[in-house]
Amino acid sequence: MQNKLTQHSYFTNCAEVSDSNFNLLTQQQQTQLTQVEAAFVLHFVADVVQSLTTINVECAEEEQYFVRLTDVLEVLDNLQMLYNTLCNNTATYKFTIAQAAQALCAYDTEYRETICEQFEDACCTANFTTLALRVICNY
């Protein structure tokens, strides 16, 4: 019997994706982001928009078409969804880990695997060892 987490292959490098790993986390860790983690997610999604925009500009100049137009529009929608949850009065991030998961995993194209792999690598580099696992478990 396949456990419910290994059916998702988006994140595979930082931590073994398993029910037992996820169950070692506290309920708060499983379901909530810290403000630092939320800032990291927001910054990552904004960087993805910037990267896809650069790709589209370069393709328009060289190839006369936009290679990642659909992807950037979807990511931009998700970035806006995250921004709409920010609280200006307290300068806090109010989006949930489920909303972060949507912003990172809810793509219909092959781009979903790309953005998930990039997020996992960014988490490893920034020493957010459980963040990628927690995000996928909330998708």
XYZ file of C-alpha atoms in Angstrom:
139
model
C 0.000 0.000 0.000
C 1.394 3.379 -1.011
C 1.272 6.011 1.707
C -0.604 9.202 0.934
C 2.507 11.375 0.690
C 4.647 9.348 -1.683
C 1.912 9.507 -4.304
C 3.099 13.105 -4.888
C 6.470 13.180 -6.603
C 6.955 16.951 -6.614
C 9.473 17.113 -3.759
C 12.022 14.346 -3.485
C 15.421 15.734 -2.505
C 15.350 17.603 0.838
C 13.700 15.072 3.089
C 12.227 11.668 2.576
C 8.576 12.327 1.881
C 6.712 9.964 4.154
C 3.806 9.899 6.559
C 6.169 9.147 9.437
C 8.311 12.245 8.757
C 5.273 14.458 8.543
C 3.780 12.950 11.696
C 6.927 13.839 13.666
C 6.070 17.513 13.255
C 3.809 19.268 15.731
C 0.280 20.147 14.628
C 1.324 23.803 14.413
C 4.334 22.934 12.234
C 2.143 20.809 9.967
C -0.454 23.488 9.352
C 1.081 26.933 9.897
C 3.885 29.024 8.499
C 6.138 31.234 10.556
C 6.412 34.847 9.399
C 9.936 34.123 8.138
C 8.694 31.113 6.144
C 5.781 33.110 4.737
C 8.176 35.865 3.636
C 10.356 33.198 1.999
C 7.375 31.744 0.090
C 6.200 35.183 -1.029
C 9.682 36.141 -2.173
C 10.106 32.836 -3.996
C 6.815 33.217 -5.904
C 7.718 36.818 -6.810
C 11.114 35.611 -8.069
C 9.356 33.023 -10.242
C 7.234 35.768 -11.821
C 10.408 37.774 -12.499
C 12.204 34.765 -13.982
C 9.304 33.813 -16.255
C 8.965 37.443 -17.353
C 12.638 37.487 -18.320
C 12.203 34.267 -20.295
C 9.197 35.726 -22.120
C 10.991 38.980 -22.943
C 13.996 37.088 -24.303
C 11.780 34.757 -26.348
C 9.805 37.669 -27.753
C 13.034 39.312 -28.907
C 14.613 36.149 -30.316
C 11.733 33.892 -31.325
C 8.828 36.322 -31.728
C 6.574 34.466 -29.285
C 6.060 34.047 -25.515
C 7.130 30.579 -24.428
C 5.872 30.825 -20.817
C 2.923 33.202 -21.024
C 0.357 30.853 -19.475
C 2.751 29.890 -16.687
C 3.581 33.467 -15.713
C -0.096 34.462 -15.695
C -0.959 31.548 -13.388
C 1.938 32.297 -11.048
C 1.008 35.991 -11.063
C -2.568 35.098 -10.048
C -1.208 33.055 -7.152
C 1.171 35.840 -6.134
C -1.777 38.224 -6.050
C -3.739 35.711 -3.960
C -0.890 35.677 -1.411
C -0.582 39.465 -1.433
C -4.311 39.840 -0.821
C -3.846 38.173 2.585
C -1.154 40.538 3.885
C -2.036 42.760 6.813
C -0.632 46.232 6.254
C -1.460 47.505 9.758
C 0.712 44.884 11.439
C 3.057 44.038 8.561
C 2.203 40.356 8.874
C 1.683 37.566 6.397
C -1.754 36.016 6.890
C -1.802 33.376 4.133
C -2.063 29.783 5.224
C 0.250 26.929 4.386
C -2.550 25.557 2.189
C -2.578 28.836 0.245
C 1.207 28.622 -0.078
C 0.796 25.081 -1.391
C -1.731 26.304 -3.939
C 0.661 29.040 -5.067
C 3.423 26.483 -5.551
C 1.662 23.319 -6.707
C -1.619 24.194 -8.436
C -0.445 24.253 -12.047
C -1.931 22.101 -14.794
C 1.116 22.086 -17.023
C 4.478 20.385 -16.722
C 5.585 23.615 -15.086
C 4.248 22.300 -11.740
C 7.177 19.906 -11.437
C 9.631 22.639 -12.373
C 8.397 25.157 -9.817
C 8.187 22.485 -7.112
C 11.748 21.350 -7.763
C 12.958 24.951 -7.705
C 11.130 25.552 -4.432
C 12.601 22.427 -2.898
C 16.112 23.489 -3.925
C 15.525 26.989 -2.560
C 14.315 25.520 0.743
C 17.426 23.369 1.020
C 19.712 26.285 0.201
C 17.984 28.568 2.711
C 17.991 25.833 5.386
C 14.198 25.495 5.556
C 14.552 21.742 5.879
C 10.899 20.864 6.483
C 9.172 23.636 4.529
C 8.925 21.857 1.161
C 7.617 18.707 2.868
C 5.052 20.682 4.872
C 3.859 22.550 1.780
C 3.276 19.404 -0.283
C 1.502 17.749 2.633
C -0.950 20.641 2.658
C -1.680 20.544 -1.073
